[in-house]
Amino acid sequence: MAATFALICTQCGKQYPPDRPAGRQAAVHPRCDDCNEPLEVEIPTSGNIVPGEPLQQTILERYASFFPFEKIDRDLSLGEGFTPLVKAEHLAGQMGMQHLYFKNESTNPTWSFKDRGTITALQHALSLGYAAIGTVSTGNMAVSVAAYGVRAGLKTYILVGANMPPEKLNPILIHDPILIRVDGDYGNLYFESLAIGRKRAIYFMNSDVPFRVEGSKTIAFEICEQLNFQAPDYVVVPTSAGGNLRGIFKGFREFKNAGLIAGIPRIVCAQAAGCAPIYNAWNKGSEQIERIDNPQTMAHAIENPYPPSGNAVLRLLRENNGQAAAVSEEEIIDAQRELASEGIFGQPASAVPLAAVKQLRQNRTLTGNETVVCIVSGSGLKYTAALGKQTLSSFFCNISDLDGKIAEL
Ligand SMILES: [Zn+2]
């Protein structure tokens, strides 16, 4: 792809020129001036995989021809991406399925998929000459941006809600960002930060800005490579802001355009019923999401009451034969345990896709013959308090009784 590229509105199709270098009138265009819907980097018409070993490449180097970067600074990398695709034979058998896989994003440097979008947005910010970055986040993304920002030597602003508890603040603060707890409407902070960023030359790499979405497409690239360029039939994405789902779909489109795969999977938007603005709109046949007033779910990583890419995800699902599902808290708890039975400890949000697949299998949307990939978005160690919902048991004995105890069990 050439170093010049357009940004295109996901709703009205209006084209915007490439972002301008940082300065007094720094402009990173995340959204359309006309309809306020998210912009997207134009899709390259060709591309190839740069040969090499994951131990010696970064994801941006391997997939360089799908990114509009003139040069890639490999020193920014913490080794993000190249995550395992784990086949779940045991669970698939239980569910009457042939091919069930988990894309385990918990093996990223800061234990969630966010690192992919952070490295891509960071590369973009530096290419435009920014000296400061920031994000608005309740967890995974804040940790990721704090880690990469300090490494790159950039001033890094992390904006969180006023009442964030210390157990969530401290894993961000260990990287010494400028962390501001902001009192007020957290939902509006997303838009407010973009406006301040434009004024003060801070690159806010929020949940669904174009170059964070660009990072997510590498999840799709890797899945294609891991399945020998046979795209799966379904990819199930735990969905919050909507940027990750959009990026994954875009990745499959780009590989198809480049002639690397024959078809594009159907995407399932998986949400927790306690905060399911996209599913609710999908279910009603509405084109606009509505704000959830009182979100309640243990899947905090996807607890976004008014996702900024919600309408864009609805359009994407509608135009591409997608699906949406919402799962209960009980289904999430069960699925987290079942995921662990395959050796993968995901945070509650990461169990939502498996719970959704179970629903789709039960209502026969899935016949069982399809190849299905669930995205495990982040590590269970991020939120161990959720383990209080599980029924976990152990044994006890004196060391002198240990042999007998083991014989008994
Ligand atoms: Zn527009």
Short mmCIF file of N, CA, C and O in Angstrom, two decimals, residues 14-144:
data_model
loop_
_atom_site.label_atom_id
_atom_site.label_comp_id
_atom_site.label_asym_id
_atom_site.label_seq_id
_atom_site.Cartn_x
_atom_site.Cartn_y
_atom_site.Cartn_z
N LYS A 14 -18.01 9.20 2.65
CA LYS A 14 -17.22 10.40 2.38
C LYS A 14 -15.73 10.11 2.60
O LYS A 14 -15.38 9.45 3.56
N GLN A 15 -14.91 10.62 1.68
CA GLN A 15 -13.47 10.37 1.78
C GLN A 15 -12.76 11.55 2.43
O GLN A 15 -13.08 12.71 2.15
N TYR A 16 -11.80 11.23 3.28
CA TYR A 16 -10.99 12.25 3.93
C TYR A 16 -9.54 12.01 3.55
O TYR A 16 -9.11 10.86 3.40
N PRO A 17 -8.76 13.10 3.42
CA PRO A 17 -7.34 12.91 3.09
C PRO A 17 -6.59 12.31 4.28
O PRO A 17 -7.12 12.30 5.39
N PRO A 18 -5.37 11.84 4.06
CA PRO A 18 -4.58 11.29 5.17
C PRO A 18 -4.44 12.32 6.29
O PRO A 18 -4.48 13.52 6.05
N ASP A 19 -4.27 11.81 7.51
CA ASP A 19 -4.12 12.70 8.66
C ASP A 19 -2.89 13.59 8.50
O ASP A 19 -1.89 13.17 7.94
N ARG A 20 -3.02 14.80 9.00
CA ARG A 20 -1.92 15.76 8.88
C ARG A 20 -0.95 15.64 10.05
O ARG A 20 -1.35 15.25 11.14
N PRO A 21 0.33 15.99 9.85
CA PRO A 21 1.28 15.95 10.95
C PRO A 21 0.84 16.82 12.12
O PRO A 21 0.12 17.80 11.94
N ALA A 22 1.31 16.44 13.30
CA ALA A 22 0.92 17.15 14.52
C ALA A 22 1.45 18.58 14.50
O ALA A 22 2.51 18.85 13.98
N GLY A 23 0.69 19.45 15.10
CA GLY A 23 1.08 20.85 15.15
C GLY A 23 -0.04 21.61 15.80
O GLY A 23 -0.86 21.03 16.48
N ARG A 24 -0.06 22.89 15.54
CA ARG A 24 -1.14 23.68 16.16
C ARG A 24 -2.51 23.19 15.73
O ARG A 24 -3.45 23.17 16.50
N GLN A 25 -2.63 22.81 14.47
CA GLN A 25 -3.91 22.34 13.96
C GLN A 25 -3.85 20.83 13.70
O GLN A 25 -4.30 20.35 12.69
N ALA A 26 -3.23 20.12 14.62
CA ALA A 26 -3.08 18.68 14.44
C ALA A 26 -4.44 18.05 14.18
O ALA A 26 -5.42 18.35 14.83
N ALA A 27 -4.48 17.19 13.19
CA ALA A 27 -5.77 16.57 12.86
C ALA A 27 -5.61 15.07 12.66
O ALA A 27 -4.99 14.61 11.73
N VAL A 28 -6.12 14.33 13.60
CA VAL A 28 -6.30 12.90 13.39
C VAL A 28 -7.80 12.71 13.29
O VAL A 28 -8.52 13.04 14.21
N HIS A 29 -8.22 12.28 12.13
CA HIS A 29 -9.65 12.19 11.88
C HIS A 29 -10.20 10.86 12.33
O HIS A 29 -10.09 9.87 11.63
N PRO A 30 -10.82 10.78 13.49
CA PRO A 30 -11.41 9.49 13.85
C PRO A 30 -12.84 9.32 13.34
O PRO A 30 -13.29 8.21 13.12
N ARG A 31 -13.57 10.46 13.17
CA ARG A 31 -15.00 10.35 12.83
C ARG A 31 -15.38 11.34 11.74
O ARG A 31 -14.72 12.34 11.52
N CYS A 32 -16.48 11.03 11.10
CA CYS A 32 -16.96 11.83 9.96
C CYS A 32 -17.54 13.16 10.44
O CYS A 32 -18.34 13.20 11.38
N ASP A 33 -17.16 14.25 9.76
CA ASP A 33 -17.69 15.57 10.11
C ASP A 33 -19.20 15.66 9.85
O ASP A 33 -19.91 16.41 10.50
N ASP A 34 -19.65 14.92 8.86
CA ASP A 34 -21.06 15.01 8.47
C ASP A 34 -21.97 14.15 9.35
O ASP A 34 -22.99 14.61 9.84
N CYS A 35 -21.62 12.87 9.53
CA CYS A 35 -22.57 11.99 10.23
C CYS A 35 -22.04 11.48 11.57
O CYS A 35 -22.74 10.74 12.25
N ASN A 36 -20.82 11.88 11.94
CA ASN A 36 -20.23 11.51 13.23
C ASN A 36 -20.06 10.00 13.42
O ASN A 36 -19.96 9.51 14.52
N GLU A 37 -20.04 9.27 12.33
CA GLU A 37 -19.77 7.82 12.42
C GLU A 37 -18.27 7.59 12.21
O GLU A 37 -17.57 8.45 11.68
N PRO A 38 -17.75 6.42 12.65
CA PRO A 38 -16.29 6.20 12.56
C PRO A 38 -15.77 6.13 11.12
O PRO A 38 -16.43 5.61 10.23
N LEU A 39 -14.56 6.66 10.96
CA LEU A 39 -13.85 6.53 9.68
C LEU A 39 -13.01 5.26 9.70
O LEU A 39 -12.70 4.73 10.76
N GLU A 40 -12.62 4.82 8.50
CA GLU A 40 -11.85 3.59 8.37
C GLU A 40 -10.77 3.82 7.31
O GLU A 40 -11.02 4.49 6.31
N VAL A 41 -9.60 3.25 7.51
CA VAL A 41 -8.53 3.36 6.53
C VAL A 41 -8.95 2.58 5.28
O VAL A 41 -9.47 1.47 5.39
N GLU A 42 -8.72 3.16 4.11
CA GLU A 42 -9.14 2.48 2.88
C GLU A 42 -8.48 1.12 2.73
O GLU A 42 -7.36 0.89 3.22
N ILE A 43 -9.18 0.23 2.06
CA ILE A 43 -8.70 -1.15 1.94
C ILE A 43 -7.71 -1.27 0.79
O ILE A 43 -8.00 -0.82 -0.33
N PRO A 44 -6.52 -1.83 1.05
CA PRO A 44 -5.56 -1.99 -0.04
C PRO A 44 -6.09 -3.00 -1.07
O PRO A 44 -6.80 -3.93 -0.72
N THR A 45 -5.74 -2.78 -2.32
CA THR A 45 -6.25 -3.67 -3.37
C THR A 45 -5.37 -4.90 -3.55
O THR A 45 -5.75 -5.86 -4.20
N SER A 46 -4.17 -4.86 -2.98
CA SER A 46 -3.30 -6.03 -3.06
C SER A 46 -2.46 -6.07 -1.79
O SER A 46 -2.48 -5.13 -1.00
N GLY A 47 -1.72 -7.16 -1.63
CA GLY A 47 -0.87 -7.26 -0.46
C GLY A 47 -0.27 -8.65 -0.38
O GLY A 47 -0.78 -9.58 -1.02
N ASN A 48 0.80 -8.76 0.36
CA ASN A 48 1.43 -10.06 0.51
C ASN A 48 2.02 -10.18 1.92
O ASN A 48 2.22 -9.18 2.59
N ILE A 49 2.28 -11.42 2.32
CA ILE A 49 2.87 -11.66 3.63
C ILE A 49 4.39 -11.65 3.46
O ILE A 49 4.92 -12.34 2.59
N VAL A 50 5.07 -10.86 4.28
CA VAL A 50 6.53 -10.82 4.20
C VAL A 50 7.08 -12.08 4.85
O VAL A 50 6.81 -12.35 6.03
N PRO A 51 7.82 -12.89 4.10
CA PRO A 51 8.30 -14.16 4.66
C PRO A 51 9.21 -13.91 5.87
O PRO A 51 9.93 -12.93 5.91
N GLY A 52 9.14 -14.85 6.81
CA GLY A 52 9.99 -14.73 7.99
C GLY A 52 9.40 -15.50 9.15
O GLY A 52 8.30 -16.04 9.04
N GLU A 53 10.13 -15.52 10.24
CA GLU A 53 9.70 -16.25 11.42
C GLU A 53 9.14 -15.28 12.46
O GLU A 53 9.71 -14.22 12.67
N PRO A 54 8.06 -15.69 13.13
CA PRO A 54 7.51 -14.83 14.18
C PRO A 54 8.53 -14.47 15.26
O PRO A 54 8.43 -13.42 15.89
N LEU A 55 9.53 -15.32 15.47
CA LEU A 55 10.54 -14.99 16.49
C LEU A 55 11.44 -13.83 16.04
O LEU A 55 12.14 -13.24 16.85
N GLN A 56 11.42 -13.54 14.74
CA GLN A 56 12.30 -12.48 14.23
C GLN A 56 11.55 -11.34 13.57
O GLN A 56 12.17 -10.39 13.08
N GLN A 57 10.22 -11.42 13.55
CA GLN A 57 9.42 -10.37 12.92
C GLN A 57 8.47 -9.77 13.95
O GLN A 57 8.09 -10.43 14.91
N THR A 58 8.02 -8.54 13.68
CA THR A 58 6.86 -8.02 14.41
C THR A 58 5.65 -8.17 13.48
O THR A 58 5.80 -8.38 12.28
N ILE A 59 4.45 -8.05 14.07
CA ILE A 59 3.25 -8.18 13.21
C ILE A 59 3.22 -7.08 12.15
O ILE A 59 2.79 -7.33 11.03
N LEU A 60 3.69 -5.88 12.51
CA LEU A 60 3.67 -4.80 11.52
C LEU A 60 4.64 -5.08 10.38
O LEU A 60 4.40 -4.68 9.24
N GLU A 61 5.74 -5.78 10.69
CA GLU A 61 6.69 -6.13 9.62
C GLU A 61 6.12 -7.24 8.73
O GLU A 61 6.22 -7.18 7.52
N ARG A 62 5.53 -8.24 9.36
CA ARG A 62 5.03 -9.38 8.58
C ARG A 62 3.90 -8.95 7.62
O ARG A 62 3.81 -9.44 6.50
N TYR A 63 3.06 -8.04 8.10
CA TYR A 63 1.90 -7.65 7.29
C TYR A 63 2.05 -6.21 6.77
O TYR A 63 1.07 -5.51 6.55
N ALA A 64 3.30 -5.80 6.57
CA ALA A 64 3.60 -4.39 6.24
C ALA A 64 2.84 -3.90 5.02
O ALA A 64 2.43 -2.74 4.96
N SER A 65 2.60 -4.77 4.04
CA SER A 65 1.97 -4.27 2.82
C SER A 65 0.48 -3.98 3.01
O SER A 65 -0.16 -3.43 2.12
N PHE A 66 -0.06 -4.36 4.17
CA PHE A 66 -1.46 -4.03 4.46
C PHE A 66 -1.58 -2.77 5.34
O PHE A 66 -2.66 -2.44 5.80
N PHE A 67 -0.44 -2.13 5.59
CA PHE A 67 -0.44 -0.90 6.40
C PHE A 67 0.19 0.24 5.62
O PHE A 67 1.13 0.02 4.85
N PRO A 68 -0.30 1.46 5.85
CA PRO A 68 0.21 2.60 5.08
C PRO A 68 1.42 3.27 5.73
O PRO A 68 1.54 4.49 5.66
N PHE A 69 2.29 2.49 6.35
CA PHE A 69 3.44 3.10 7.02
C PHE A 69 4.65 3.10 6.10
O PHE A 69 4.99 2.07 5.50
N GLU A 70 5.32 4.24 6.02
CA GLU A 70 6.52 4.31 5.18
C GLU A 70 7.67 3.55 5.80
O GLU A 70 8.46 2.92 5.12
N LYS A 71 7.77 3.65 7.14
CA LYS A 71 8.77 2.82 7.80
C LYS A 71 8.21 2.32 9.13
O LYS A 71 7.34 2.96 9.73
N ILE A 72 8.70 1.17 9.54
CA ILE A 72 8.21 0.57 10.78
C ILE A 72 9.34 0.57 11.81
O ILE A 72 10.46 0.15 11.52
N ASP A 73 9.03 1.12 12.99
CA ASP A 73 10.01 1.19 14.06
C ASP A 73 9.86 -0.03 14.95
O ASP A 73 9.01 -0.08 15.82
N ARG A 74 10.70 -1.04 14.72
CA ARG A 74 10.52 -2.31 15.44
C ARG A 74 10.85 -2.20 16.92
O ARG A 74 10.44 -3.03 17.71
N ASP A 75 11.58 -1.12 17.30
CA ASP A 75 11.90 -0.95 18.72
C ASP A 75 10.68 -0.64 19.58
O ASP A 75 10.73 -0.74 20.80
N LEU A 76 9.58 -0.23 18.94
CA LEU A 76 8.36 0.04 19.70
C LEU A 76 7.70 -1.25 20.17
O LEU A 76 6.92 -1.26 21.11
N SER A 77 8.01 -2.34 19.51
CA SER A 77 7.28 -3.58 19.75
C SER A 77 7.63 -4.22 21.08
O SER A 77 8.78 -4.20 21.53
N LEU A 78 6.61 -4.80 21.71
CA LEU A 78 6.81 -5.64 22.89
C LEU A 78 6.54 -7.10 22.55
O LEU A 78 6.37 -7.93 23.44
N GLY A 79 6.45 -7.40 21.25
CA GLY A 79 6.18 -8.77 20.86
C GLY A 79 4.69 -9.10 20.81
O GLY A 79 4.28 -10.22 21.11
N GLU A 80 3.89 -8.10 20.43
CA GLU A 80 2.44 -8.29 20.36
C GLU A 80 2.07 -9.21 19.19
O GLU A 80 2.80 -9.33 18.22
N GLY A 81 0.90 -9.83 19.34
CA GLY A 81 0.39 -10.67 18.26
C GLY A 81 1.02 -12.05 18.22
O GLY A 81 1.63 -12.50 19.19
N PHE A 82 0.88 -12.72 17.06
CA PHE A 82 1.34 -14.11 16.89
C PHE A 82 0.83 -14.98 18.05
O PHE A 82 1.59 -15.72 18.68
N THR A 83 -0.45 -14.85 18.33
CA THR A 83 -1.05 -15.59 19.45
C THR A 83 -1.54 -16.96 18.99
O THR A 83 -1.80 -17.17 17.80
N PRO A 84 -1.69 -17.91 19.91
CA PRO A 84 -2.07 -19.27 19.51
C PRO A 84 -3.53 -19.37 19.05
O PRO A 84 -4.40 -18.62 19.54
N LEU A 85 -3.76 -20.27 18.12
CA LEU A 85 -5.13 -20.67 17.76
C LEU A 85 -5.27 -22.10 18.27
O LEU A 85 -4.64 -23.03 17.75
N VAL A 86 -6.07 -22.27 19.32
CA VAL A 86 -6.12 -23.55 20.02
C VAL A 86 -7.38 -24.31 19.62
O VAL A 86 -8.49 -23.78 19.75
N LYS A 87 -7.21 -25.51 19.15
CA LYS A 87 -8.37 -26.33 18.78
C LYS A 87 -8.94 -26.99 20.03
O LYS A 87 -8.20 -27.54 20.85
N ALA A 88 -10.26 -26.92 20.18
CA ALA A 88 -10.92 -27.43 21.38
C ALA A 88 -11.70 -28.69 21.05
O ALA A 88 -12.91 -28.66 20.84
N GLU A 89 -10.99 -29.80 21.00
CA GLU A 89 -11.61 -31.08 20.61
C GLU A 89 -12.66 -31.53 21.63
O GLU A 89 -13.74 -31.97 21.28
N HIS A 90 -12.29 -31.39 22.90
CA HIS A 90 -13.12 -31.90 23.97
C HIS A 90 -14.47 -31.14 24.03
O HIS A 90 -15.54 -31.74 23.99
N LEU A 91 -14.38 -29.82 24.05
CA LEU A 91 -15.61 -29.01 24.09
C LEU A 91 -16.43 -29.17 22.82
O LEU A 91 -17.66 -29.24 22.87
N ALA A 92 -15.74 -29.24 21.68
CA ALA A 92 -16.45 -29.40 20.40
C ALA A 92 -17.27 -30.69 20.43
O ALA A 92 -18.44 -30.71 20.04
N GLY A 93 -16.66 -31.77 20.96
CA GLY A 93 -17.36 -33.05 21.06
C GLY A 93 -18.61 -32.94 21.91
O GLY A 93 -19.69 -33.42 21.54
N GLN A 94 -18.47 -32.25 23.05
CA GLN A 94 -19.62 -32.06 23.95
C GLN A 94 -20.75 -31.30 23.27
O GLN A 94 -21.93 -31.53 23.54
N MET A 95 -20.38 -30.38 22.40
CA MET A 95 -21.40 -29.51 21.77
C MET A 95 -21.85 -30.03 20.41
O MET A 95 -22.63 -29.37 19.72
N GLY A 96 -21.35 -31.20 20.03
CA GLY A 96 -21.72 -31.75 18.72
C GLY A 96 -21.18 -30.92 17.57
O GLY A 96 -21.86 -30.67 16.58
N MET A 97 -19.94 -30.46 17.74
CA MET A 97 -19.31 -29.64 16.70
C MET A 97 -18.05 -30.30 16.18
O MET A 97 -17.42 -31.09 16.87
N GLN A 98 -17.70 -29.95 14.96
CA GLN A 98 -16.52 -30.54 14.33
C GLN A 98 -15.25 -29.72 14.60
O GLN A 98 -14.21 -30.28 14.93
N HIS A 99 -15.35 -28.42 14.43
CA HIS A 99 -14.14 -27.59 14.42
C HIS A 99 -14.35 -26.32 15.24
O HIS A 99 -14.87 -25.34 14.74
N LEU A 100 -13.93 -26.38 16.49
CA LEU A 100 -14.07 -25.22 17.38
C LEU A 100 -12.67 -24.78 17.82
O LEU A 100 -11.87 -25.60 18.28
N TYR A 101 -12.39 -23.49 17.65
CA TYR A 101 -11.06 -22.97 17.97
C TYR A 101 -11.18 -21.74 18.89
O TYR A 101 -12.17 -21.01 18.83
N PHE A 102 -10.11 -21.53 19.67
CA PHE A 102 -10.01 -20.31 20.46
C PHE A 102 -8.75 -19.55 20.05
O PHE A 102 -7.65 -20.11 20.09
N LYS A 103 -8.94 -18.31 19.65
CA LYS A 103 -7.80 -17.44 19.36
C LYS A 103 -7.43 -16.75 20.67
O LYS A 103 -8.16 -15.86 21.15
N ASN A 104 -6.33 -17.20 21.26
CA ASN A 104 -6.03 -16.81 22.64
C ASN A 104 -5.21 -15.53 22.72
O ASN A 104 -3.97 -15.55 22.76
N GLU A 105 -5.91 -14.41 22.81
CA GLU A 105 -5.27 -13.10 22.85
C GLU A 105 -4.68 -12.75 24.22
O GLU A 105 -4.05 -11.70 24.38
N SER A 106 -4.89 -13.64 25.20
CA SER A 106 -4.34 -13.37 26.52
C SER A 106 -2.82 -13.53 26.54
O SER A 106 -2.17 -13.15 27.51
N THR A 107 -2.24 -14.04 25.46
CA THR A 107 -0.77 -14.17 25.44
C THR A 107 -0.07 -12.92 24.90
O THR A 107 1.13 -12.94 24.66
N ASN A 108 -0.81 -11.86 24.68
CA ASN A 108 -0.19 -10.59 24.27
C ASN A 108 0.61 -9.98 25.43
O ASN A 108 0.41 -10.35 26.59
N PRO A 109 1.50 -8.99 25.14
CA PRO A 109 2.39 -8.45 26.19
C PRO A 109 1.66 -7.93 27.42
O PRO A 109 2.15 -8.10 28.54
N THR A 110 0.52 -7.27 27.25
CA THR A 110 -0.21 -6.82 28.44
C THR A 110 -1.51 -7.63 28.59
O THR A 110 -2.51 -7.15 29.11
N TRP A 111 -1.51 -8.84 28.08
CA TRP A 111 -2.54 -9.86 28.33
C TRP A 111 -3.91 -9.59 27.70
O TRP A 111 -4.91 -10.13 28.16
N SER A 112 -3.93 -8.75 26.67
CA SER A 112 -5.19 -8.61 25.93
C SER A 112 -4.90 -8.20 24.49
O SER A 112 -3.78 -7.78 24.15
N PHE A 113 -5.93 -8.33 23.64
CA PHE A 113 -5.80 -7.98 22.21
C PHE A 113 -5.46 -6.51 22.00
O PHE A 113 -5.06 -6.11 20.91
N LYS A 114 -5.64 -5.68 23.02
CA LYS A 114 -5.46 -4.24 22.87
C LYS A 114 -4.07 -3.86 22.37
O LYS A 114 -3.89 -2.83 21.73
N ASP A 115 -3.06 -4.71 22.67
CA ASP A 115 -1.69 -4.38 22.27
C ASP A 115 -1.54 -4.25 20.76
O ASP A 115 -0.69 -3.52 20.27
N ARG A 116 -2.35 -4.98 20.02
CA ARG A 116 -2.26 -4.90 18.54
C ARG A 116 -2.64 -3.50 18.06
O ARG A 116 -1.96 -2.91 17.21
N GLY A 117 -3.75 -2.99 18.59
CA GLY A 117 -4.20 -1.65 18.19
C GLY A 117 -3.30 -0.57 18.74
O GLY A 117 -3.13 0.49 18.12
N THR A 118 -2.71 -0.83 19.90
CA THR A 118 -1.83 0.17 20.50
C THR A 118 -0.56 0.33 19.66
O THR A 118 -0.15 1.46 19.36
N ILE A 119 0.06 -0.78 19.24
CA ILE A 119 1.29 -0.65 18.45
C ILE A 119 0.99 0.03 17.11
O ILE A 119 1.78 0.85 16.63
N THR A 120 -0.16 -0.26 16.52
CA THR A 120 -0.48 0.32 15.22
C THR A 120 -0.77 1.81 15.34
O THR A 120 -0.27 2.62 14.54
N ALA A 121 -1.55 2.18 16.35
CA ALA A 121 -1.86 3.60 16.56
C ALA A 121 -0.60 4.37 16.97
O ALA A 121 -0.40 5.51 16.57
N LEU A 122 0.25 3.72 17.77
CA LEU A 122 1.50 4.35 18.20
C LEU A 122 2.41 4.62 16.99
O LEU A 122 2.99 5.70 16.85
N GLN A 123 2.53 3.63 16.12
CA GLN A 123 3.32 3.80 14.90
C GLN A 123 2.79 4.97 14.08
O GLN A 123 3.55 5.79 13.55
N HIS A 124 1.46 5.05 14.00
CA HIS A 124 0.83 6.14 13.25
C HIS A 124 1.10 7.49 13.92
O HIS A 124 1.46 8.46 13.25
N ALA A 125 0.95 7.52 15.25
CA ALA A 125 1.17 8.78 15.99
C ALA A 125 2.59 9.28 15.76
O ALA A 125 2.82 10.47 15.50
N LEU A 126 3.57 8.38 15.81
CA LEU A 126 4.96 8.79 15.64
C LEU A 126 5.23 9.22 14.20
O LEU A 126 6.01 10.15 13.96
N SER A 127 4.58 8.56 13.25
CA SER A 127 4.79 8.94 11.85
C SER A 127 4.26 10.35 11.59
O SER A 127 4.70 11.01 10.65
N LEU A 128 3.32 10.80 12.42
CA LEU A 128 2.78 12.16 12.26
C LEU A 128 3.51 13.16 13.16
O LEU A 128 3.18 14.34 13.16
N GLY A 129 4.46 12.70 13.95
CA GLY A 129 5.24 13.61 14.78
C GLY A 129 4.65 13.93 16.15
O GLY A 129 5.06 14.90 16.80
N TYR A 130 3.70 13.14 16.60
CA TYR A 130 3.13 13.39 17.92
C TYR A 130 4.14 13.08 19.03
O TYR A 130 4.89 12.10 18.92
N ALA A 131 4.10 13.89 20.09
CA ALA A 131 4.97 13.65 21.25
C ALA A 131 4.16 13.21 22.46
O ALA A 131 4.71 12.94 23.52
N ALA A 132 2.83 13.19 22.30
CA ALA A 132 1.97 12.81 23.41
C ALA A 132 0.84 11.91 22.89
O ALA A 132 0.31 12.14 21.80
N ILE A 133 0.51 10.89 23.68
CA ILE A 133 -0.61 10.01 23.33
C ILE A 133 -1.54 9.90 24.54
O ILE A 133 -1.20 10.35 25.64
N GLY A 134 -2.68 9.30 24.32
CA GLY A 134 -3.60 9.12 25.43
C GLY A 134 -4.68 8.12 25.09
O GLY A 134 -4.78 7.66 23.95
N THR A 135 -5.47 7.77 26.11
CA THR A 135 -6.63 6.94 25.86
C THR A 135 -7.64 7.11 26.98
O THR A 135 -7.31 7.60 28.06
N VAL A 136 -8.87 6.70 26.68
CA VAL A 136 -9.95 6.65 27.67
C VAL A 136 -10.29 5.18 27.82
O VAL A 136 -10.63 4.52 26.84
N SER A 137 -10.17 4.66 29.04
CA SER A 137 -10.35 3.23 29.19
C SER A 137 -10.75 2.87 30.61
O SER A 137 -10.49 3.62 31.55
N THR A 138 -11.36 1.72 30.75
CA THR A 138 -11.66 1.21 32.09
C THR A 138 -10.72 0.07 32.47
O THR A 138 -10.83 -0.48 33.55
N GLY A 139 -9.81 -0.33 31.62
CA GLY A 139 -8.98 -1.46 32.01
C GLY A 139 -7.92 -1.85 30.99
O GLY A 139 -6.84 -1.27 30.96
N ASN A 140 -8.23 -2.85 30.15
CA ASN A 140 -7.23 -3.44 29.25
C ASN A 140 -6.49 -2.41 28.40
O ASN A 140 -5.27 -2.47 28.27
N MET A 141 -7.22 -1.48 27.81
CA MET A 141 -6.60 -0.54 26.89
C MET A 141 -5.71 0.45 27.65
O MET A 141 -4.66 0.86 27.15
N ALA A 142 -6.11 0.83 28.86
CA ALA A 142 -5.32 1.76 29.66
C ALA A 142 -3.96 1.13 29.99
O ALA A 142 -2.92 1.79 29.86
N VAL A 143 -3.95 -0.13 30.38
CA VAL A 143 -2.70 -0.81 30.71
C VAL A 143 -1.81 -0.88 29.46
O VAL A 143 -0.61 -0.61 29.51
N SER A 144 -2.43 -1.22 28.35
CA SER A 144 -1.68 -1.37 27.10
C SER A 144 -1.04 -0.05 26.67
O SER A 144 0.15 0.01 26.38
#
